[in-house]
Short mmCIF file of C-alpha atoms in Angstrom, two decimals:
data_model
loop_
_atom_site.label_atom_id
_atom_site.label_comp_id
_atom_site.label_asym_id
_atom_site.label_seq_id
_atom_site.Cartn_x
_atom_site.Cartn_y
_atom_site.Cartn_z
CA MET A 233 -26.41 -16.55 44.35
CA SER A 234 -26.45 -16.44 40.96
CA ARG A 235 -24.04 -18.34 38.65
CA ILE A 236 -21.73 -15.84 37.23
CA THR A 237 -21.05 -17.28 33.18
CA PHE A 238 -18.04 -15.37 31.64
CA PRO A 239 -19.32 -13.29 28.70
CA PHE A 240 -16.48 -13.80 26.55
CA PRO A 241 -15.58 -17.89 25.98
CA ALA A 242 -12.36 -18.66 24.25
CA PRO A 243 -12.40 -17.61 20.73
CA GLU A 244 -12.47 -21.31 18.29
CA HIS A 245 -10.01 -21.49 15.19
CA LEU A 246 -7.47 -18.92 17.37
CA SER A 247 -4.56 -20.88 15.63
CA ILE A 248 -5.55 -18.97 12.18
CA MET A 249 -4.17 -15.93 13.72
CA VAL A 250 -0.78 -17.38 14.57
CA PRO A 251 1.28 -14.80 11.71
CA GLU A 252 -0.54 -12.31 13.49
CA ILE A 253 0.38 -13.01 17.02
CA PHE A 254 3.67 -14.38 15.96
CA ILE A 255 4.31 -10.07 14.41
CA ALA A 256 3.12 -8.39 17.24
CA ILE A 257 5.11 -10.78 19.70
CA LEU A 258 8.03 -10.09 17.42
CA ALA A 259 7.27 -6.33 17.30
CA MET A 260 7.46 -5.95 21.30
CA ALA A 261 10.48 -7.72 21.65
CA ILE A 262 11.96 -5.37 18.74
CA LEU A 263 10.52 -2.60 21.12
CA LEU A 264 11.93 -3.88 24.32
CA TRP A 265 15.33 -4.99 22.59
CA GLY A 266 15.85 -1.11 22.09
CA LEU A 267 16.56 -0.22 25.79
CA PHE A 268 19.20 -1.90 25.54
CA LEU A 269 20.45 -1.14 22.14
CA PRO A 270 23.25 1.20 21.91
CA ARG A 271 23.46 3.53 18.75
CA GLY A 272 24.87 2.39 15.73
CA ARG A 273 24.09 -1.28 16.57
CA SER A 274 20.80 -1.62 14.94
CA ASP A 275 21.74 -4.28 12.08
CA GLY A 276 20.84 -7.07 14.62
CA ALA A 277 17.53 -5.59 15.34
CA ALA A 278 16.97 -5.29 11.82
CA TRP A 279 17.66 -8.73 10.51
CA ALA A 280 15.73 -9.72 13.46
CA ALA A 281 13.12 -7.65 12.19
CA ALA A 282 13.02 -9.10 8.45
CA ALA A 283 13.93 -12.51 9.90
CA GLY A 284 10.81 -12.73 11.31
CA CYS A 285 8.99 -11.84 8.38
CA ALA A 286 10.06 -13.98 6.12
CA ALA A 287 9.18 -16.33 8.93
CA ALA A 288 5.65 -15.13 8.54
CA ILE A 289 5.71 -16.12 4.95
CA PRO A 290 5.43 -19.74 5.49
CA MET A 291 3.27 -19.44 8.50
CA VAL A 292 0.42 -17.62 6.45
CA LEU A 293 0.85 -20.24 2.57
CA SER A 294 0.39 -22.75 5.09
CA GLN A 295 -2.76 -21.67 5.66
CA ALA A 296 -3.41 -21.33 1.88
CA GLY A 297 -6.40 -24.21 2.51
CA ALA A 298 -8.75 -22.26 4.63
CA ILE A 299 -11.66 -21.05 2.83
CA GLY A 300 -13.89 -18.92 5.47
CA LEU A 301 -12.58 -19.76 8.82
CA THR A 302 -13.42 -17.07 11.35
CA THR A 303 -11.67 -16.64 14.85
CA PHE A 304 -12.98 -13.95 17.49
CA TYR A 305 -16.52 -14.21 17.54
CA GLY A 306 -16.43 -13.89 13.96
CA PHE A 307 -14.15 -10.67 14.03
CA PHE A 308 -11.29 -11.89 11.66
CA ILE A 309 -11.38 -14.55 8.56
CA LEU A 310 -9.19 -16.06 6.91
CA ASP A 311 -9.81 -17.24 3.29
CA PRO A 312 -7.30 -17.51 -0.15
CA PHE A 313 -8.16 -13.43 -0.59
CA ALA A 314 -6.63 -12.60 2.83
CA VAL A 315 -3.68 -15.30 2.78
CA TYR A 316 -2.85 -13.94 -0.55
CA ALA A 317 -3.59 -10.34 -0.09
CA LYS A 318 -1.16 -10.98 3.66
CA LEU A 319 1.57 -12.66 1.41
CA ILE A 320 1.92 -9.52 -0.53
CA LEU A 321 1.85 -6.90 2.55
CA ILE A 322 4.54 -9.79 4.86
CA LEU A 323 6.28 -9.22 1.32
CA SER A 324 6.56 -5.52 1.04
CA THR A 325 7.59 -5.47 4.74
CA LEU A 326 10.44 -6.92 4.54
CA PHE A 327 11.95 -5.22 1.16
CA ALA A 328 11.16 -1.82 3.42
CA ILE A 329 13.44 -3.70 5.91
CA VAL A 330 16.01 -4.79 3.80
CA ILE A 331 16.40 -1.13 1.93
CA SER A 332 16.45 0.53 5.42
CA ILE A 333 19.38 -1.34 7.25
CA ASP A 334 22.09 0.68 5.91
CA TYR A 335 20.53 4.01 5.75
CA MET A 336 19.19 3.54 9.56
CA ARG A 337 22.90 3.18 10.49
CA ARG A 338 23.00 6.45 11.36
CA GLU A 339 19.90 7.13 12.66
CA GLU A 340 18.56 7.33 16.62
CA HIS A 341 16.03 4.52 17.96
CA ALA A 342 16.60 2.07 15.16
CA CYS A 343 14.80 -1.06 16.98
CA GLU A 344 11.58 1.47 17.40
CA TYR A 345 11.68 2.23 13.54
CA TYR A 346 11.81 -1.37 13.04
CA ALA A 347 8.86 -2.11 15.79
CA LEU A 348 6.42 0.72 14.53
CA MET A 349 7.15 -0.82 11.04
CA LEU A 350 5.70 -4.29 12.66
CA PHE A 351 3.07 -3.11 13.97
CA ALA A 352 1.76 -0.82 10.65
CA LEU A 353 2.35 -4.50 9.34
CA LEU A 354 0.00 -6.14 12.11
CA GLY A 355 -2.83 -3.63 11.66
CA MET A 356 -3.07 -3.83 7.87
CA MET A 357 -3.07 -7.71 8.43
CA PHE A 358 -6.28 -7.81 10.55
CA MET A 359 -7.39 -4.69 7.83
CA ILE A 360 -7.70 -7.83 5.84
CA SER A 361 -9.06 -10.13 7.94
CA ALA A 362 -11.33 -7.58 8.71
CA THR A 363 -15.09 -9.04 8.94
CA ASN A 364 -16.39 -6.10 11.16
CA PHE A 365 -16.64 -2.37 11.48
CA VAL A 366 -15.11 -3.22 14.63
CA MET A 367 -12.02 -5.25 13.85
CA MET A 368 -11.98 -3.18 10.19
CA TYR A 369 -11.48 0.09 12.52
CA LEU A 370 -8.68 -1.57 15.32
CA GLY A 371 -6.72 -2.85 11.95
CA VAL A 372 -6.97 1.03 10.48
CA GLU A 373 -6.09 3.15 13.08
CA LEU A 374 -2.94 0.22 14.49
CA MET A 375 -1.89 1.14 11.01
CA ALA A 376 -2.01 4.94 10.34
CA LEU A 377 -0.62 5.71 14.27
CA ALA A 378 2.25 3.91 13.55
CA VAL A 379 2.85 5.40 9.83
CA TYR A 380 2.57 8.92 11.08
CA VAL A 381 5.70 8.30 13.70
CA LEU A 382 7.64 6.52 10.96
CA VAL A 383 6.63 9.68 8.88
CA ALA A 384 8.22 12.18 11.45
CA TYR A 385 10.76 9.92 12.49
CA GLN A 386 13.74 12.41 11.34
CA ARG A 387 12.94 15.31 13.70
CA GLU A 388 15.85 17.61 13.27
CA LEU A 389 14.49 18.04 9.71
CA LEU A 390 12.16 20.04 9.20
CA ARG A 391 10.06 18.83 6.53
CA SER A 392 9.78 15.38 8.21
CA PRO A 393 7.26 16.41 11.43
CA GLU A 394 5.55 18.69 9.29
CA ALA A 395 4.76 16.22 6.72
CA ALA A 396 3.30 13.60 10.03
CA LEU A 397 1.56 16.77 11.35
CA LYS A 398 -0.06 17.66 8.33
CA TYR A 399 -0.71 13.30 7.64
CA PHE A 400 -2.16 12.99 11.33
CA ILE A 401 -4.84 15.79 11.29
CA LEU A 402 -6.24 14.81 7.58
CA GLY A 403 -5.41 11.46 8.96
CA SER A 404 -8.08 12.04 12.13
CA LEU A 405 -10.27 13.75 10.04
CA SER A 406 -10.79 10.23 7.84
CA SER A 407 -11.22 8.03 10.47
CA GLY A 408 -13.75 10.59 12.38
CA MET A 409 -15.58 10.14 8.62
CA MET A 410 -15.61 6.80 8.47
CA LEU A 411 -16.71 6.24 11.97
CA TYR A 412 -19.31 8.47 11.02
CA GLY A 413 -20.73 6.09 7.83
CA MET A 414 -20.10 2.96 10.27
CA SER A 415 -22.74 5.05 12.77
CA PHE A 416 -25.10 4.93 10.18
CA LEU A 417 -24.73 2.00 8.70
CA TYR A 418 -25.17 0.36 11.62
CA GLY A 419 -28.24 2.33 12.76
CA ILE A 420 -30.17 1.52 9.98
CA SER A 421 -28.87 -2.67 9.75
CA GLY A 422 -28.21 -2.68 13.51
CA HIS A 423 -25.15 -4.94 12.99
CA LEU A 424 -21.89 -4.33 12.84
CA ASP A 425 -20.83 -7.46 10.87
CA PHE A 426 -20.84 -6.77 6.86
CA GLN A 427 -22.35 -10.10 5.52
CA ALA A 428 -25.10 -9.22 8.25
CA VAL A 429 -25.42 -5.52 7.36
CA GLY A 430 -25.59 -6.42 3.68
CA ILE A 431 -28.41 -8.79 4.51
CA ALA A 432 -30.32 -5.93 6.53
CA LEU A 433 -30.00 -3.21 3.74
CA GLN A 434 -31.55 -5.69 1.09
CA GLY A 435 -34.85 -4.81 0.12
CA VAL A 436 -34.68 -0.94 2.75
CA GLU A 437 -36.39 1.58 0.86
CA GLN A 438 -36.93 3.88 3.86
CA GLY A 439 -33.70 5.72 4.85
CA ARG A 440 -31.85 4.93 1.58
CA PHE A 441 -30.52 8.08 2.14
CA ALA A 442 -29.16 7.52 4.97
CA MET A 443 -27.77 4.28 3.64
CA GLN A 444 -26.07 6.05 1.03
CA LEU A 445 -24.54 9.01 3.21
CA GLY A 446 -23.24 6.10 5.60
CA MET A 447 -21.39 4.21 2.60
CA LEU A 448 -20.35 7.58 1.09
CA PHE A 449 -18.31 8.46 4.76
CA VAL A 450 -16.89 5.01 4.73
CA LEU A 451 -15.59 5.32 1.03
CA ILE A 452 -14.41 8.68 1.79
CA GLY A 453 -12.50 8.10 4.79
CA LEU A 454 -10.92 4.65 3.09
CA GLY A 455 -9.97 6.86 0.00
CA PHE A 456 -7.99 8.78 2.41
CA LYS A 457 -5.88 5.91 3.02
CA LEU A 458 -5.64 4.92 -0.84
CA SER A 459 -4.74 8.76 -2.05
CA ILE A 460 -8.02 8.65 -4.32
CA ALA A 461 -8.49 12.26 -4.88
CA PRO A 462 -9.82 14.75 -3.77
CA PHE A 463 -8.92 12.66 -0.36
CA HIS A 464 -5.00 12.33 -2.23
CA MET A 465 -3.63 15.80 -0.19
CA TRP A 466 -1.44 14.44 2.17
CA THR A 467 0.55 12.30 0.64
CA PRO A 468 2.76 14.29 -1.83
CA ASP A 469 4.54 15.75 1.70
CA ALA A 470 4.33 13.10 3.93
CA TYR A 471 6.23 10.86 0.88
CA GLU A 472 8.57 13.98 0.71
CA GLY A 473 8.69 14.48 4.39
CA ALA A 474 9.37 10.50 5.72
CA PRO A 475 12.93 8.80 5.25
CA THR A 476 13.17 6.82 1.76
CA PRO A 477 12.50 3.71 2.99
CA VAL A 478 9.29 4.63 4.77
CA THR A 479 8.28 6.07 1.42
CA ALA A 480 8.92 2.86 -0.18
CA PHE A 481 6.88 1.01 2.53
CA MET A 482 3.96 3.33 2.66
CA SER A 483 3.75 3.53 -1.31
CA ILE A 484 2.75 -0.06 -1.42
CA ALA A 485 1.69 -2.15 1.91
CA PRO A 486 -0.91 0.49 2.68
CA LYS A 487 -2.20 0.75 -0.31
CA VAL A 488 -2.72 -3.20 -0.49
CA ALA A 489 -4.60 -3.39 2.96
CA GLY A 490 -6.72 -0.82 1.52
CA PHE A 491 -7.70 -2.25 -1.24
CA ALA A 492 -8.24 -5.39 0.16
CA LEU A 493 -10.29 -4.22 2.83
CA PHE A 494 -12.38 -2.08 0.42
CA ILE A 495 -12.99 -5.05 -1.91
CA ARG A 496 -14.54 -6.69 1.02
CA PHE A 497 -16.29 -4.70 2.41
CA LEU A 498 -18.08 -3.86 -0.77
CA ILE A 499 -18.74 -7.04 -1.54
CA GLU A 500 -20.02 -7.99 1.75
CA ALA A 501 -21.35 -5.05 3.04
CA MET A 502 -22.72 -3.48 0.07
CA PRO A 503 -24.82 -5.31 -3.03
CA PRO A 504 -27.79 -3.21 -2.31
CA LEU A 505 -26.04 0.27 -2.53
CA SER A 506 -23.41 -1.14 -6.19
CA THR A 507 -25.07 1.20 -8.25
CA ASP A 508 -24.30 3.95 -6.16
CA TYR A 509 -20.73 3.09 -5.04
CA ILE A 510 -20.22 2.17 -8.38
CA ALA A 511 -21.15 5.92 -10.00
CA VAL A 512 -19.63 7.37 -7.34
CA LEU A 513 -16.56 5.41 -7.87
CA GLU A 514 -16.65 6.17 -11.41
CA TRP A 515 -15.97 9.97 -10.91
CA LEU A 516 -13.19 9.32 -8.05
CA ALA A 517 -11.34 7.20 -10.27
CA VAL A 518 -11.42 9.83 -13.45
CA LEU A 519 -9.84 12.41 -11.02
CA THR A 520 -7.83 10.88 -9.24
CA MET A 521 -6.09 9.24 -12.62
CA ALA A 522 -6.01 13.31 -13.56
CA VAL A 523 -4.62 15.21 -10.67
CA GLY A 524 -1.99 12.06 -9.78
CA ASN A 525 -0.33 11.62 -13.71
CA ILE A 526 -1.01 15.93 -14.55
CA ALA A 527 0.42 16.75 -11.16
CA ALA A 528 3.20 14.52 -11.52
CA ILE A 529 4.38 16.48 -14.37
CA ALA A 530 5.35 19.61 -12.69
CA GLN A 531 7.58 17.87 -10.20
CA ARG A 532 11.27 18.05 -9.63
CA ASN A 533 11.46 16.21 -6.76
CA ILE A 534 11.94 12.13 -7.75
CA LYS A 535 9.93 11.14 -4.20
CA ARG A 536 7.00 13.80 -4.79
CA MET A 537 7.01 12.23 -8.29
CA LEU A 538 6.33 9.16 -7.28
CA ALA A 539 3.85 9.85 -4.84
CA TYR A 540 1.42 11.45 -7.31
CA SER A 541 2.58 9.11 -10.01
CA THR A 542 0.93 6.19 -6.76
CA ILE A 543 -2.11 8.74 -7.01
CA GLY A 544 -2.66 8.10 -10.35
CA HIS A 545 -1.72 4.41 -10.01
CA VAL A 546 -4.62 4.06 -7.76
CA GLY A 547 -6.95 5.87 -9.65
CA PHE A 548 -5.85 2.92 -12.61
CA VAL A 549 -7.00 0.06 -9.72
CA LEU A 550 -9.82 1.67 -9.17
CA LEU A 551 -10.79 0.70 -12.70
CA GLY A 552 -11.15 -3.13 -11.24
CA VAL A 553 -13.08 -2.66 -8.44
CA ILE A 554 -15.77 -0.92 -10.47
CA ALA A 555 -15.83 -3.53 -12.55
CA ALA A 556 -16.98 -5.38 -9.48
CA ASN A 557 -16.36 -8.95 -10.87
CA ALA A 558 -13.79 -11.73 -10.92
CA ASP A 559 -12.03 -10.23 -13.83
CA GLY A 560 -11.74 -6.87 -12.07
CA TYR A 561 -10.84 -8.30 -8.51
CA ALA A 562 -8.06 -10.52 -9.48
CA GLY A 563 -6.78 -7.42 -11.96
CA VAL A 564 -6.06 -5.53 -8.41
CA LEU A 565 -4.71 -8.19 -7.06
CA THR A 566 -1.99 -8.26 -9.98
CA TYR A 567 -2.06 -4.55 -10.07
CA MET A 568 -0.97 -4.62 -6.50
CA THR A 569 1.86 -7.24 -6.58
CA ILE A 570 3.99 -6.21 -10.09
CA TYR A 571 3.28 -2.81 -8.58
CA LEU A 572 5.40 -4.21 -5.34
CA PHE A 573 7.99 -5.16 -6.94
CA MET A 574 8.09 -1.81 -9.78
CA ASN A 575 8.22 0.50 -6.53
CA MET A 576 10.34 -1.37 -4.24
CA GLY A 577 13.25 -1.13 -6.92
CA ALA A 578 12.91 2.20 -7.71
CA PHE A 579 12.65 3.32 -3.95
CA ALA A 580 15.92 0.94 -3.38
CA ILE A 581 17.72 3.08 -6.14
CA ILE A 582 16.85 6.22 -4.42
CA THR A 583 17.70 5.46 -1.16
CA MET A 584 21.38 4.27 -2.11
CA MET A 585 21.51 7.98 -3.79
CA ARG A 586 22.13 9.24 -0.31
CA ARG A 587 25.19 10.14 1.49
CA ASP A 588 26.49 12.78 3.70
CA GLY A 589 25.02 16.25 2.84
CA PHE A 590 23.15 15.21 -0.60
CA GLU A 591 19.59 13.49 0.03
CA GLY A 592 19.74 12.62 -4.51
CA GLU A 593 15.75 13.62 -4.70
CA LEU A 594 16.02 15.74 -7.43
CA ILE A 595 15.14 14.26 -10.74
CA GLU A 596 18.35 15.91 -12.53
CA ASP A 597 20.54 14.06 -9.58
CA TYR A 598 20.05 11.37 -12.21
CA ALA A 599 21.52 12.79 -15.16
CA GLY A 600 23.63 10.85 -16.86
CA MET A 601 23.65 7.96 -14.87
CA ALA A 602 23.98 5.21 -17.51
CA ARG A 603 27.70 6.78 -18.42
CA VAL A 604 29.01 6.02 -14.66
CA ARG A 605 27.05 3.48 -13.07
CA PRO A 606 25.21 1.61 -16.50
CA VAL A 607 23.90 -1.69 -14.35
CA TYR A 608 22.10 0.81 -11.83
CA ALA A 609 20.90 3.05 -14.72
CA LEU A 610 19.35 -0.40 -16.87
CA ALA A 611 17.38 -1.46 -13.31
CA MET A 612 16.08 1.76 -13.15
CA GLY A 613 14.92 2.49 -16.42
CA LEU A 614 13.31 -0.99 -17.16
CA LEU A 615 11.20 -0.02 -13.87
CA MET A 616 10.65 3.54 -14.95
CA PHE A 617 9.65 1.60 -18.08
CA SER A 618 7.52 -0.77 -16.44
CA LEU A 619 5.44 2.10 -14.12
CA ALA A 620 4.82 3.32 -17.45
CA GLY A 621 3.04 0.53 -18.73
CA ILE A 622 5.36 -0.08 -21.19
CA PRO A 623 5.09 -3.57 -23.65
CA PHE A 624 6.29 -6.26 -22.71
CA LEU A 625 7.14 -5.60 -19.12
CA GLY A 626 4.90 -6.49 -15.66
CA GLY A 627 3.40 -3.31 -15.46
CA PHE A 628 1.56 -2.98 -19.09
CA TRP A 629 0.37 -6.33 -18.09
CA ALA A 630 -1.01 -5.05 -14.17
CA LYS A 631 -2.43 -2.05 -16.54
CA TYR A 632 -3.86 -4.58 -19.69
CA ALA A 633 -5.77 -6.57 -16.62
CA VAL A 634 -8.02 -3.59 -14.71
CA PHE A 635 -8.43 -1.96 -18.00
CA LEU A 636 -9.44 -5.20 -19.74
CA ALA A 637 -12.00 -6.41 -16.57
CA ALA A 638 -13.01 -2.10 -17.21
CA VAL A 639 -14.32 -2.94 -21.00
CA GLU A 640 -15.83 -6.43 -20.48
CA ALA A 641 -17.92 -5.16 -17.27
CA GLY A 642 -19.19 -1.95 -19.84
CA HIS A 643 -17.11 0.71 -18.58
CA LEU A 644 -15.31 1.28 -21.94
CA ARG A 645 -15.44 4.88 -22.08
CA LEU A 646 -13.75 4.44 -18.44
CA ALA A 647 -11.18 2.40 -19.91
CA LEU A 648 -10.20 4.94 -22.43
CA ILE A 649 -10.06 7.51 -20.03
CA ALA A 650 -7.87 5.75 -18.35
CA LEU A 651 -5.47 4.80 -21.56
CA LEU A 652 -5.62 8.50 -22.46
CA PHE A 653 -3.97 9.46 -18.57
CA SER A 654 -1.18 6.56 -19.28
CA VAL A 655 0.07 7.86 -22.16
CA VAL A 656 -0.04 10.96 -20.17
CA GLY A 657 2.64 9.15 -17.39
CA ALA A 658 4.30 7.81 -20.04
CA PHE A 659 5.77 11.08 -20.11
CA TYR A 660 7.00 11.72 -16.89
CA TYR A 661 8.81 8.17 -16.48
CA LEU A 662 10.61 8.66 -19.55
CA ARG A 663 12.12 11.60 -18.59
CA VAL A 664 13.65 10.00 -16.13
CA VAL A 665 15.37 7.49 -18.11
CA LYS A 666 15.85 10.24 -20.71
CA ARG A 667 18.20 12.28 -18.25
CA ILE A 668 19.99 8.73 -17.33
CA TYR A 669 20.42 7.99 -20.50
CA PHE A 670 20.78 11.05 -22.77
CA ASP A 671 22.42 13.84 -20.10
CA GLN A 672 25.60 15.20 -19.09
CA PRO A 673 26.78 13.83 -15.66
CA LYS A 674 26.55 16.41 -12.87
CA GLY A 675 28.41 15.17 -10.23
CA ASP A 676 29.92 11.82 -9.03
CA PHE A 677 27.41 8.67 -8.22
CA VAL A 678 29.14 7.93 -4.76
CA LEU A 679 26.31 5.34 -4.30
CA GLN A 680 25.51 4.14 -0.64
CA GLU A 681 25.82 0.37 -2.00
CA CYS A 682 25.39 -3.09 0.19
CA ASN A 683 24.15 -6.22 -0.13
CA SER A 684 20.75 -5.87 1.02
CA MET A 685 19.67 -3.03 -1.39
CA GLN A 686 21.44 -4.84 -4.49
CA VAL A 687 19.29 -8.16 -3.95
CA VAL A 688 16.19 -5.69 -3.72
CA VAL A 689 16.86 -4.34 -6.51
CA ALA A 690 18.27 -7.30 -8.46
CA VAL A 691 15.10 -9.25 -7.42
CA SER A 692 12.29 -6.21 -8.37
CA THR A 693 14.07 -5.77 -12.00
CA LEU A 694 14.10 -9.39 -12.74
CA MET A 695 10.74 -9.87 -11.49
CA VAL A 696 8.96 -7.07 -13.61
CA VAL A 697 10.82 -9.05 -16.39
CA LEU A 698 9.30 -12.24 -15.82
CA LEU A 699 6.53 -11.13 -14.77
CA GLY A 700 5.94 -9.23 -18.24
CA LEU A 701 7.06 -12.25 -20.57
CA PHE A 702 5.46 -14.81 -18.65
CA PRO A 703 1.89 -13.12 -16.73
CA GLY A 704 -0.29 -16.18 -17.05
CA PRO A 705 0.67 -18.05 -14.06
CA LEU A 706 0.51 -15.03 -11.19
CA MET A 707 -3.07 -13.68 -12.77
CA ALA A 708 -3.82 -17.42 -12.44
CA LEU A 709 -3.11 -17.21 -8.78
CA CYS A 710 -5.23 -14.03 -8.67
CA HIS A 711 -7.88 -15.65 -10.12
CA GLN A 712 -7.50 -18.40 -7.52
CA ALA A 713 -7.00 -16.60 -4.26
CA LEU A 714 -10.43 -15.09 -4.81
CA THR A 715 -12.37 -18.85 -3.94
CA GLY A 716 -14.54 -18.41 -1.58
CA LEU A 717 -15.11 -14.26 -1.73
CA ILE A 718 -17.06 -13.98 -4.42
#
């Protein structure tokens, strides 16, 4: 009788997955807890999810010294780039959970809501550490499936399931395209690992068209997840239909994970096609900036406006990817860090505006806020100015980092176009400030305030101001995060 060898030996360095294992156990525990928790008693689950995210931060920080450690047979990598991106990710999830606490008291199935948010976080952590097409696809799908359900969470509102259905159909299409591209690249290279694919494609001339086609389909698949035009169609509807805390979560976390995966895939698997993908991304960046910033001008709903604004910001961030150097990638990390605080603060204030029978999602609802609630008006004004890129707030340095990287990499014309659209984008942010400070109030500002949301607004606004005055340490930290990647 022949000796049977178990085909999957225990993976080495499994300890580098401790934060992911912890988040997975926490999500399942909260899901089970929901079976025994009556409606309206969701605070315990919310604080457990928030405490779990807070506990995951030191776990990830303790791995900061690891460079290039892998586990699961090389499918999962831990390096400073992954550590930094995961910290932004966990912080954005923590903020989203905190601003959900009061909102979810009036909703059913709150435990499922927090569990889904944690499962989405888990998928995104896999995306950031993926070195392989299999891990990449698993991470993307785990994140996407959880977010589809979160968008459809308010089933009693027509717009919520409608937005989720549109998001699901287009998301499924993008997943199919990404798989199609992966199959092309695997067929030519014979490998699934990013680095092995990159080495195998070096010097290959026969079948170059198939390589370009494979790369293009993968870029389209990731472009859907990142809301890159013309693959952005789901974004405004999903942002408007989802509960506001979910919109806040969607505007940041999937973008951070998507850009981290995008950068690792291009650096490790696509060096032989760098000229081709940079040419494609240049056109996509211009189109994304144009669609996002011009369409946002026509919006009356502030969530739809911020959805198009996100598309515009994705176009700006692409400049850092196009630069394809250390300054560009560090600029992407800097941008996403500052964007986290800008968007979370703004969405926390929008969440507070909701009360019985009033959503507070129209821009005109903010008219005269400065006369009634001057502190919140100041915070909203600073966050809008920062999103517009006004000096010297955080948003200015975010744009400066990617614009400068693009210029230094020889993309001066692209940087000038981005500057033009940045000026266009300032119009709709300043329109909100004008409503807040110069229009007459149209009603009472009975904000649904609670300590947790006030903390998010205060921390976000303070960070936007501090990072605007002292951007140096953050930029240096983002450069250090690239150690071992390039």
